[in-house]
Amino acid sequence: MTELVLLVVGAVLVNNFVLHRFLGICPFLGVSRDIPTALGMSAAVVFVVTCAAAVTWPLQYFVLERFGAGYLQTIAFILVIATFVQLVELVLKKAAPALHRGLGIYLPLITTNCAVLGVTVLSIKKGLNFVESIFFALGAALGFGLALLIFTGMRERIARAYPPRAFQGTAIALVTAGLLSLAFMGFAGLVKL
Amino acid sequence: MDPVIQHTILIGMAGLVCGALLALVSHYFAVHEDPTVEALTAALPGINCGGCGYAGCAAYAKAVATENIGLDLCKPGGAETVAKMAAITGRTASAREREVAVVLCNGSRERARQAALYNGVADCAAADLVAGGGKSCRFGCLGFGSCARVCPTGAIEIADSLAVVHPELCIGCGKCTGACPRKLIKLVPESRSIHVLCINRDRGPDVKKVCDVGCIGCTLCSKACNNEGIKMDGFLAVVDYTVPLNSPEIATKCPTKAIAVRPGVKKEAAA
């Protein structure tokens, strides 16, 4: 149990996927303009990443390894994740229209979010078992959400602060992201894994 | 068997299984949507400005299809959209005239005097709360671009501490009218070109002290048009947009040049 908690804390704060591993930068910069959008994206990522880990772990150990096709991991994972996201979208549209409207436009976007693939590949590389890999994915996704929300809050303030003309927009956003990343380095050594 | 062939088949099979699964699910979980809603959504401009009072173009399309909502609520779409929607629903409707926003202030940095140096949050509402910002005029444009930030088409430009609407880009959604803390922005019919660019209600001498181009309430313009088209509201001349006003020379009557003639996108309709 303690190990699972440490795994989650480690993935959220210490090895944050956005600020430490630099995965999922595209949605990090793209949907960080206002808080509601960022919240929707974070919720969708938490949902998809956790489920993707649950789908890819059996795929790796029961299908790919059995046939000695471990080197096809990337293509197989992409295939399965993309199918899974489409599947979830179709089912949600029918079963939970309200949830579909909330997550709707973010679900297809996540299909190509490299953080999703990164989490699944990393949990295989670390040699985690099934339960551990799910908790690792949950922590990674929560870390993504945390970083996205903090960053969005900062960008909302920057938008009203009038930075010098040359820095406006993406330039100041990237500088901010770098400083945020530096701040998260303070967590290094909190969890030793 | 050669592992290369074996693995090719494996991935191919995986793809086939995934595809078949998706096809099955999309068949069993298909949601039957009203085709008119989709057609109506396609007919709308799709900018989701919210000017119609609904959450977006799709929401308005749904309301039109299911309830007896007017077809002429979409301001950016104009006559073209109304015609398309009327064709889809089989109802008759006529378009109302396109409206564009106009900022009723012409007091740029040179023309309006500054009372103080405002150095706070660069937002009109914030500046208005702090003793009314930097400008002496308590009615004038603060120029921090709160209106420009909410504009979905980027039609508002801030130049010299003054917001100016570019009518050819304006879609008339009215978001800026709510964003302005001083209620300076008004939606006017597109064909109108004569505007009194001031809402200062103070007496003439007080207006003169704070701005070069304010309305001093001299009544010359309202007298020139026999109190039709431009009416006096206390010490302020106000254009009555319901009455036609086709004499651009009225602008030359104004001693402070508070009346502006700005040719609209369309030419003024012949009276």
Short mmCIF file of C-alpha atoms in Angstrom, two decimals:
data_model
loop_
_atom_site.label_atom_id
_atom_site.label_comp_id
_atom_site.label_asym_id
_atom_site.label_seq_id
_atom_site.Cartn_x
_atom_site.Cartn_y
_atom_site.Cartn_z
CA MET A 1 0.00 0.00 0.00
CA THR A 2 2.75 2.45 0.98
CA GLU A 3 4.50 1.65 -2.26
CA LEU A 4 1.41 2.49 -4.30
CA VAL A 5 1.05 5.84 -2.52
CA LEU A 6 4.72 6.58 -3.10
CA LEU A 7 4.30 5.63 -6.76
CA VAL A 8 1.42 8.09 -7.16
CA VAL A 9 3.17 10.91 -5.28
CA GLY A 10 6.33 10.29 -7.27
CA ALA A 11 4.46 10.50 -10.58
CA VAL A 12 2.49 13.62 -9.55
CA LEU A 13 5.22 15.75 -7.99
CA VAL A 14 8.72 14.37 -8.48
CA ASN A 15 8.68 12.94 -11.99
CA ASN A 16 5.87 15.12 -13.26
CA PHE A 17 5.16 14.14 -16.85
CA VAL A 18 4.95 17.65 -18.19
CA LEU A 19 7.52 19.46 -16.08
CA HIS A 20 10.10 16.72 -15.59
CA ARG A 21 9.75 14.39 -18.57
CA PHE A 22 8.49 17.05 -21.02
CA LEU A 23 5.69 14.86 -22.37
CA GLY A 24 2.31 16.26 -23.40
CA ILE A 25 3.63 19.77 -23.99
CA CYS A 26 1.22 20.32 -26.89
CA PRO A 27 -2.02 20.26 -24.84
CA PHE A 28 -0.09 21.92 -21.98
CA LEU A 29 0.39 25.02 -24.15
CA GLY A 30 -2.71 24.58 -26.29
CA VAL A 31 -5.56 24.33 -23.78
CA SER A 32 -4.13 26.46 -20.98
CA ARG A 33 -5.99 29.65 -21.88
CA ASP A 34 -8.80 29.41 -19.34
CA ILE A 35 -9.58 27.29 -16.29
CA PRO A 36 -12.79 25.52 -17.47
CA THR A 37 -11.09 24.22 -20.63
CA ALA A 38 -8.06 23.10 -18.65
CA LEU A 39 -10.30 21.30 -16.14
CA GLY A 40 -12.12 19.45 -18.95
CA MET A 41 -8.84 18.43 -20.54
CA SER A 42 -7.39 17.26 -17.21
CA ALA A 43 -10.47 15.15 -16.45
CA ALA A 44 -10.32 13.55 -19.89
CA VAL A 45 -6.60 12.81 -19.51
CA VAL A 46 -7.05 11.22 -16.07
CA PHE A 47 -9.77 9.00 -17.46
CA VAL A 48 -8.03 7.98 -20.68
CA VAL A 49 -4.54 7.46 -19.27
CA THR A 50 -5.76 5.24 -16.43
CA CYS A 51 -7.84 3.13 -18.78
CA ALA A 52 -5.08 3.00 -21.39
CA ALA A 53 -2.71 1.55 -18.81
CA ALA A 54 -5.28 -1.10 -17.94
CA VAL A 55 -5.62 -2.02 -21.62
CA THR A 56 -1.98 -1.96 -22.70
CA TRP A 57 -0.55 -3.93 -19.77
CA PRO A 58 -2.38 -7.18 -20.68
CA LEU A 59 -1.62 -6.51 -24.35
CA GLN A 60 2.09 -6.36 -23.64
CA TYR A 61 2.32 -9.43 -21.41
CA PHE A 62 -0.37 -11.70 -22.88
CA VAL A 63 -0.06 -10.93 -26.59
CA LEU A 64 3.17 -9.21 -27.61
CA GLU A 65 5.58 -11.10 -25.29
CA ARG A 66 3.96 -14.44 -26.03
CA PHE A 67 4.61 -14.02 -29.74
CA GLY A 68 8.04 -12.46 -29.19
CA ALA A 69 6.83 -9.23 -30.76
CA GLY A 70 7.91 -6.86 -27.97
CA TYR A 71 9.59 -4.59 -30.52
CA LEU A 72 6.16 -3.80 -32.00
CA GLN A 73 5.13 -2.19 -28.69
CA THR A 74 4.82 1.38 -30.04
CA ILE A 75 2.63 0.61 -33.04
CA ALA A 76 0.48 -1.86 -31.10
CA PHE A 77 -0.05 0.58 -28.22
CA ILE A 78 -0.99 3.43 -30.54
CA LEU A 79 -3.47 1.19 -32.32
CA VAL A 80 -5.09 0.02 -29.12
CA ILE A 81 -5.19 3.43 -27.44
CA ALA A 82 -6.72 5.08 -30.52
CA THR A 83 -9.35 2.35 -30.77
CA PHE A 84 -10.07 2.57 -27.08
CA VAL A 85 -10.59 6.35 -27.15
CA GLN A 86 -12.95 6.07 -30.11
CA LEU A 87 -14.82 3.29 -28.36
CA VAL A 88 -15.22 5.31 -25.18
CA GLU A 89 -16.46 8.28 -27.17
CA LEU A 90 -19.13 6.22 -28.93
CA VAL A 91 -20.31 4.59 -25.72
CA LEU A 92 -20.33 7.87 -23.78
CA LYS A 93 -22.38 9.57 -26.47
CA LYS A 94 -25.09 6.98 -26.02
CA ALA A 95 -24.84 6.17 -22.33
CA ALA A 96 -23.87 9.49 -20.75
CA PRO A 97 -24.60 12.44 -23.05
CA ALA A 98 -23.85 14.98 -20.32
CA LEU A 99 -20.39 13.56 -19.70
CA HIS A 100 -19.85 13.36 -23.46
CA ARG A 101 -20.61 17.05 -23.84
CA GLY A 102 -18.13 17.84 -21.05
CA LEU A 103 -15.28 15.68 -22.30
CA GLY A 104 -16.46 15.60 -25.92
CA ILE A 105 -13.92 17.65 -27.83
CA TYR A 106 -11.00 16.66 -25.61
CA LEU A 107 -11.30 12.90 -26.04
CA PRO A 108 -10.22 12.76 -29.72
CA LEU A 109 -7.44 15.26 -28.94
CA ILE A 110 -5.97 12.91 -26.37
CA THR A 111 -5.58 10.11 -28.90
CA THR A 112 -2.46 11.84 -30.10
CA ASN A 113 -1.26 13.06 -26.70
CA CYS A 114 2.24 11.68 -26.30
CA ALA A 115 1.84 11.60 -22.51
CA VAL A 116 -0.64 8.74 -22.88
CA LEU A 117 1.78 6.62 -24.89
CA GLY A 118 4.63 7.71 -22.63
CA VAL A 119 2.86 6.53 -19.46
CA THR A 120 2.04 3.11 -20.88
CA VAL A 121 5.51 2.52 -22.32
CA LEU A 122 7.21 3.72 -19.13
CA SER A 123 5.15 1.47 -16.86
CA ILE A 124 6.22 -1.53 -19.00
CA LYS A 125 9.85 -0.36 -18.95
CA LYS A 126 9.77 -0.03 -15.14
CA GLY A 127 8.53 -3.63 -14.91
CA LEU A 128 5.48 -2.69 -12.83
CA ASN A 129 2.74 -5.23 -12.21
CA PHE A 130 -0.86 -4.63 -13.30
CA VAL A 131 -2.09 -2.82 -10.18
CA GLU A 132 1.09 -0.77 -9.90
CA SER A 133 0.90 0.29 -13.55
CA ILE A 134 -2.67 1.53 -13.08
CA PHE A 135 -1.70 3.58 -10.02
CA PHE A 136 1.37 4.89 -11.85
CA ALA A 137 -0.86 5.99 -14.75
CA LEU A 138 -3.33 7.64 -12.37
CA GLY A 139 -0.52 9.56 -10.69
CA ALA A 140 0.96 10.60 -14.02
CA ALA A 141 -2.41 11.88 -15.25
CA LEU A 142 -3.08 13.74 -11.99
CA GLY A 143 0.37 15.28 -12.30
CA PHE A 144 -0.48 16.41 -15.82
CA GLY A 145 -3.74 17.92 -14.55
CA LEU A 146 -1.99 19.67 -11.66
CA ALA A 147 0.68 21.17 -13.92
CA LEU A 148 -1.94 22.22 -16.48
CA LEU A 149 -4.15 23.92 -13.87
CA ILE A 150 -1.27 25.77 -12.20
CA PHE A 151 0.00 26.89 -15.59
CA THR A 152 -3.45 28.02 -16.71
CA GLY A 153 -3.88 30.10 -13.57
CA MET A 154 -0.57 31.79 -14.27
CA ARG A 155 -1.40 32.40 -17.92
CA GLU A 156 -4.74 33.98 -17.02
CA ARG A 157 -2.82 36.50 -14.94
CA ILE A 158 -0.14 37.06 -17.56
CA ALA A 159 -2.84 37.87 -20.13
CA ARG A 160 -3.76 40.93 -18.03
CA ALA A 161 -0.25 42.01 -17.14
CA TYR A 162 0.92 43.28 -20.55
CA PRO A 163 4.42 41.78 -20.92
CA PRO A 164 6.77 43.51 -23.41
CA ARG A 165 5.51 43.12 -26.96
CA ALA A 166 8.22 40.70 -28.03
CA PHE A 167 7.31 38.38 -25.14
CA GLN A 168 3.55 38.34 -25.58
CA GLY A 169 1.78 35.03 -26.23
CA THR A 170 3.78 31.84 -26.61
CA ALA A 171 7.14 33.37 -25.69
CA ILE A 172 6.15 34.37 -22.15
CA ALA A 173 4.19 31.10 -21.83
CA LEU A 174 7.33 29.07 -22.55
CA VAL A 175 9.39 31.13 -20.10
CA THR A 176 6.68 30.59 -17.46
CA ALA A 177 6.64 26.86 -18.18
CA GLY A 178 10.39 26.75 -17.68
CA LEU A 179 10.16 28.55 -14.33
CA LEU A 180 7.34 26.25 -13.23
CA SER A 181 9.50 23.27 -14.18
CA LEU A 182 12.35 24.69 -12.09
CA ALA A 183 9.96 25.10 -9.17
CA PHE A 184 8.93 21.45 -9.43
CA MET A 185 12.61 20.44 -9.27
CA GLY A 186 12.32 21.34 -5.60
CA PHE A 187 10.42 18.08 -5.15
CA ALA A 188 13.41 16.02 -6.33
CA GLY A 189 14.43 13.53 -3.63
CA LEU A 190 10.98 13.58 -1.96
CA VAL A 191 10.37 10.01 -3.12
CA LYS A 192 13.21 7.60 -3.94
CA LEU A 193 12.12 4.93 -6.39
CA MET B 1 7.08 -19.50 -39.97
CA ASP B 2 9.27 -16.48 -40.51
CA PRO B 3 8.73 -14.17 -37.48
CA VAL B 4 8.46 -11.14 -39.75
CA ILE B 5 5.46 -12.60 -41.53
CA GLN B 6 4.05 -13.88 -38.26
CA HIS B 7 4.23 -10.45 -36.64
CA THR B 8 2.84 -8.69 -39.70
CA ILE B 9 -0.16 -10.99 -39.49
CA LEU B 10 -0.40 -10.36 -35.74
CA ILE B 11 -0.55 -6.57 -36.13
CA GLY B 12 -2.86 -6.90 -39.12
CA MET B 13 -5.20 -9.08 -37.09
CA ALA B 14 -5.07 -6.64 -34.18
CA GLY B 15 -6.04 -3.82 -36.54
CA LEU B 16 -8.87 -5.89 -37.96
CA VAL B 17 -10.19 -6.78 -34.50
CA CYS B 18 -10.07 -3.13 -33.43
CA GLY B 19 -11.83 -2.02 -36.61
CA ALA B 20 -14.52 -4.67 -36.30
CA LEU B 21 -15.03 -3.78 -32.64
CA LEU B 22 -15.47 -0.10 -33.50
CA ALA B 23 -17.89 -0.93 -36.32
CA LEU B 24 -19.96 -3.11 -34.00
CA VAL B 25 -20.02 -0.57 -31.21
CA SER B 26 -20.90 2.29 -33.52
CA HIS B 27 -23.77 0.16 -34.83
CA TYR B 28 -25.18 -0.77 -31.43
CA PHE B 29 -24.53 2.56 -29.76
CA ALA B 30 -25.62 4.72 -32.67
CA VAL B 31 -27.39 7.89 -31.54
CA HIS B 32 -30.15 8.93 -33.89
CA GLU B 33 -29.89 12.66 -34.26
CA ASP B 34 -32.43 14.85 -35.92
CA PRO B 35 -30.98 15.55 -39.41
CA THR B 36 -32.44 19.05 -39.44
CA VAL B 37 -30.35 19.97 -36.39
CA GLU B 38 -27.21 18.94 -38.24
CA ALA B 39 -28.26 20.83 -41.38
CA LEU B 40 -29.10 23.92 -39.33
CA THR B 41 -25.76 23.76 -37.51
CA ALA B 42 -23.99 23.58 -40.86
CA ALA B 43 -25.96 26.60 -42.09
CA LEU B 44 -24.90 28.72 -39.11
CA PRO B 45 -21.53 30.51 -39.15
CA GLY B 46 -20.05 28.27 -36.42
CA ILE B 47 -18.18 30.98 -34.52
CA ASN B 48 -20.14 30.25 -31.30
CA CYS B 49 -20.25 33.93 -30.36
CA GLY B 50 -23.39 33.54 -28.21
CA GLY B 51 -24.99 36.67 -29.65
CA CYS B 52 -28.28 34.79 -30.19
CA GLY B 53 -28.56 34.06 -26.46
CA TYR B 54 -27.73 30.35 -26.76
CA ALA B 55 -24.57 28.54 -25.71
CA GLY B 56 -23.33 28.23 -29.27
CA CYS B 57 -24.35 27.61 -32.86
CA ALA B 58 -25.26 23.95 -32.19
CA ALA B 59 -27.45 24.92 -29.23
CA TYR B 60 -29.27 27.55 -31.29
CA ALA B 61 -29.79 25.05 -34.14
CA LYS B 62 -31.30 22.58 -31.69
CA ALA B 63 -33.59 25.25 -30.26
CA VAL B 64 -34.77 26.21 -33.76
CA ALA B 65 -35.45 22.59 -34.66
CA THR B 66 -37.30 21.62 -31.48
CA GLU B 67 -38.99 24.82 -30.34
CA ASN B 68 -40.64 27.65 -32.18
CA ILE B 69 -37.68 30.02 -31.98
CA GLY B 70 -37.19 32.86 -34.43
CA LEU B 71 -34.81 32.27 -37.34
CA ASP B 72 -33.38 35.78 -37.30
CA LEU B 73 -31.43 35.66 -34.04
CA CYS B 74 -28.05 34.95 -35.64
CA LYS B 75 -26.45 38.35 -36.08
CA PRO B 76 -23.15 37.33 -37.73
CA GLY B 77 -24.94 35.16 -40.32
CA GLY B 78 -27.22 37.89 -41.59
CA ALA B 79 -29.69 37.49 -44.41
CA GLU B 80 -27.85 34.61 -46.04
CA THR B 81 -28.11 32.39 -42.97
CA VAL B 82 -31.74 33.27 -42.40
CA ALA B 83 -32.55 32.26 -45.99
CA LYS B 84 -30.70 28.96 -45.60
CA MET B 85 -32.41 28.17 -42.30
CA ALA B 86 -35.81 29.08 -43.71
CA ALA B 87 -35.19 26.66 -46.59
CA ILE B 88 -34.26 23.85 -44.18
CA THR B 89 -37.14 24.32 -41.76
CA GLY B 90 -39.73 25.33 -44.35
CA ARG B 91 -40.60 28.40 -42.33
CA THR B 92 -40.67 31.97 -43.57
CA ALA B 93 -38.53 34.61 -41.98
CA SER B 94 -36.91 37.86 -42.97
CA ALA B 95 -33.54 39.03 -41.79
CA ARG B 96 -33.20 42.07 -39.62
CA GLU B 97 -30.54 44.56 -40.50
CA ARG B 98 -27.01 43.68 -39.51
CA GLU B 99 -25.77 45.60 -36.51
CA VAL B 100 -22.24 46.70 -35.75
CA ALA B 101 -20.76 48.00 -32.53
CA VAL B 102 -19.55 51.56 -32.17
CA VAL B 103 -17.51 53.00 -29.30
CA LEU B 104 -19.10 56.29 -28.29
CA CYS B 105 -15.89 58.06 -27.32
CA ASN B 106 -13.27 59.80 -29.41
CA GLY B 107 -11.00 60.96 -26.60
CA SER B 108 -7.62 59.55 -27.50
CA ARG B 109 -4.53 60.41 -25.47
CA GLU B 110 -3.95 63.79 -27.19
CA ARG B 111 -7.59 64.87 -27.15
CA ALA B 112 -8.62 63.89 -23.62
CA ARG B 113 -6.71 65.16 -20.62
CA GLN B 114 -5.14 62.89 -18.05
CA ALA B 115 -5.89 63.41 -14.37
CA ALA B 116 -3.47 60.82 -13.02
CA LEU B 117 -1.04 58.13 -14.01
CA TYR B 118 -2.80 54.78 -13.67
CA ASN B 119 -0.29 51.99 -13.28
CA GLY B 120 -2.45 49.12 -12.01
CA VAL B 121 -3.95 45.99 -13.55
CA ALA B 122 -4.37 46.57 -17.28
CA ASP B 123 -8.11 46.00 -17.33
CA CYS B 124 -10.93 48.53 -17.79
CA ALA B 125 -13.07 47.26 -14.90
CA ALA B 126 -10.09 47.41 -12.54
CA ALA B 127 -9.10 50.89 -13.73
CA ASP B 128 -12.70 52.10 -13.37
CA LEU B 129 -12.76 50.95 -9.75
CA VAL B 130 -9.55 52.80 -8.88
CA ALA B 131 -10.93 56.34 -8.93
CA GLY B 132 -11.90 55.99 -12.59
CA GLY B 133 -8.49 55.30 -14.12
CA GLY B 134 -6.13 57.90 -15.54
CA LYS B 135 -8.40 60.01 -17.76
CA SER B 136 -10.03 63.15 -16.43
CA CYS B 137 -13.34 62.34 -18.14
CA ARG B 138 -15.42 60.03 -15.99
CA PHE B 139 -17.46 58.88 -19.00
CA GLY B 140 -14.68 58.25 -21.50
CA CYS B 141 -12.97 55.16 -22.88
CA LEU B 142 -10.35 53.81 -20.47
CA GLY B 143 -8.46 52.13 -23.29
CA PHE B 144 -7.29 48.96 -21.53
CA GLY B 145 -9.01 46.75 -24.07
CA SER B 146 -11.49 44.75 -21.99
CA CYS B 147 -13.77 44.93 -25.03
CA ALA B 148 -11.01 43.85 -27.42
CA ARG B 149 -10.28 40.78 -25.27
CA VAL B 150 -13.87 39.47 -25.41
CA CYS B 151 -14.30 40.16 -29.15
CA PRO B 152 -14.45 36.77 -30.93
CA THR B 153 -13.32 38.23 -34.26
CA GLY B 154 -10.65 40.70 -33.11
CA ALA B 155 -12.61 43.62 -34.54
CA ILE B 156 -11.66 46.09 -31.81
CA GLU B 157 -8.36 47.88 -31.95
CA ILE B 158 -6.87 49.87 -29.09
CA ALA B 159 -4.96 52.87 -30.40
CA ASP B 160 -3.81 55.77 -28.20
CA SER B 161 -5.87 54.61 -25.16
CA LEU B 162 -9.01 54.47 -27.25
CA ALA B 163 -11.03 51.49 -28.49
CA VAL B 164 -12.09 51.63 -32.14
CA VAL B 165 -14.38 49.07 -33.80
CA HIS B 166 -13.58 47.99 -37.33
CA PRO B 167 -17.11 47.62 -38.74
CA GLU B 168 -16.10 45.26 -41.55
CA LEU B 169 -14.86 42.73 -38.97
CA CYS B 170 -17.63 43.29 -36.39
CA ILE B 171 -20.29 40.57 -36.29
CA GLY B 172 -22.63 42.40 -33.94
CA CYS B 173 -22.66 39.78 -31.19
CA GLY B 174 -22.72 42.44 -28.49
CA LYS B 175 -20.16 40.85 -26.17
CA CYS B 176 -18.18 44.10 -25.96
CA THR B 177 -21.24 46.09 -24.85
CA GLY B 178 -21.33 44.03 -21.67
CA ALA B 179 -17.56 44.07 -21.15
CA CYS B 180 -17.26 47.86 -21.09
CA PRO B 181 -17.58 49.09 -17.48
CA ARG B 182 -18.65 52.52 -18.76
CA LYS B 183 -21.31 51.22 -21.19
CA LEU B 184 -19.69 53.14 -24.04
CA ILE B 185 -20.28 50.58 -26.75
CA LYS B 186 -23.56 50.52 -28.60
CA LEU B 187 -24.90 48.27 -31.35
CA VAL B 188 -26.17 50.36 -34.24
CA PRO B 189 -27.62 49.44 -37.66
CA GLU B 190 -24.85 48.85 -40.14
CA SER B 191 -25.99 51.50 -42.63
CA ARG B 192 -25.79 54.33 -40.09
CA SER B 193 -22.71 56.48 -40.44
CA ILE B 194 -23.33 59.55 -38.27
CA HIS B 195 -22.55 59.11 -34.60
CA VAL B 196 -22.17 61.42 -31.62
CA LEU B 197 -18.94 60.03 -30.18
CA CYS B 198 -19.46 61.19 -26.61
CA ILE B 199 -21.66 60.24 -23.67
CA ASN B 200 -20.47 62.90 -21.26
CA ARG B 201 -23.56 64.30 -19.52
CA ASP B 202 -21.79 67.14 -17.74
CA ARG B 203 -22.38 70.81 -18.61
CA GLY B 204 -20.39 72.30 -21.47
CA PRO B 205 -17.64 74.05 -19.49
CA ASP B 206 -16.98 70.91 -17.45
CA VAL B 207 -16.72 68.82 -20.63
CA LYS B 208 -14.36 71.38 -22.18
CA LYS B 209 -12.04 71.04 -19.19
CA VAL B 210 -11.53 67.31 -19.65
CA CYS B 211 -11.70 66.72 -23.41
CA ASP B 212 -11.26 68.54 -26.74
CA VAL B 213 -13.84 66.46 -28.60
CA GLY B 214 -16.63 66.08 -26.05
CA CYS B 215 -20.28 67.03 -26.52
CA ILE B 216 -20.77 70.40 -24.82
CA GLY B 217 -24.56 70.41 -25.22
CA CYS B 218 -24.70 73.44 -27.54
CA THR B 219 -27.77 71.98 -29.35
CA LEU B 220 -26.53 73.17 -32.79
CA CYS B 221 -26.83 69.68 -34.28
CA SER B 222 -30.31 68.96 -32.94
CA LYS B 223 -31.52 72.36 -34.19
CA ALA B 224 -29.98 71.70 -37.62
CA CYS B 225 -32.08 68.57 -38.04
CA ASN B 226 -35.24 70.01 -36.40
CA ASN B 227 -34.78 67.76 -33.37
CA GLU B 228 -35.21 64.68 -35.53
CA GLY B 229 -32.35 62.22 -35.86
CA ILE B 230 -30.34 63.89 -33.14
CA LYS B 231 -32.10 64.76 -29.89
CA MET B 232 -30.89 66.51 -26.78
CA ASP B 233 -30.83 64.47 -23.59
CA GLY B 234 -29.94 67.06 -20.98
CA PHE B 235 -26.52 68.42 -21.94
CA LEU B 236 -25.82 65.57 -24.35
CA ALA B 237 -26.75 65.14 -28.01
CA VAL B 238 -27.88 61.57 -28.74
CA VAL B 239 -28.44 60.04 -32.17
CA ASP B 240 -31.88 58.46 -32.51
CA TYR B 241 -31.09 55.38 -34.59
CA THR B 242 -34.77 54.70 -35.31
CA VAL B 243 -35.11 57.88 -37.38
CA PRO B 244 -33.25 58.17 -40.70
CA LEU B 245 -30.49 60.79 -40.75
CA ASN B 246 -28.91 61.36 -44.12
CA SER B 247 -27.09 64.65 -43.87
CA PRO B 248 -23.35 64.22 -43.31
CA GLU B 249 -22.93 68.02 -43.27
CA ILE B 250 -24.49 68.00 -39.79
CA ALA B 251 -21.09 66.92 -38.51
CA THR B 252 -19.61 70.25 -39.59
CA LYS B 253 -22.07 72.07 -37.30
CA CYS B 254 -20.46 70.59 -34.20
CA PRO B 255 -18.00 73.10 -32.71
CA THR B 256 -16.04 70.40 -30.88
CA LYS B 257 -16.12 67.84 -33.68
CA ALA B 258 -17.82 65.31 -31.44
CA ILE B 259 -19.98 64.15 -34.35
CA ALA B 260 -18.24 61.70 -36.64
CA VAL B 261 -19.19 60.54 -40.11
CA ARG B 262 -17.89 57.05 -40.63
CA PRO B 263 -18.97 55.42 -43.86
CA GLY B 264 -20.40 52.01 -42.95
CA VAL B 265 -19.63 48.81 -44.80
CA LYS B 266 -22.75 49.35 -46.87
CA LYS B 267 -23.55 52.79 -48.24
CA GLU B 268 -26.27 54.74 -46.53
CA ALA B 269 -29.63 53.77 -47.97
CA ALA B 270 -31.08 56.54 -50.15
CA ALA B 271 -33.92 58.27 -48.35
#
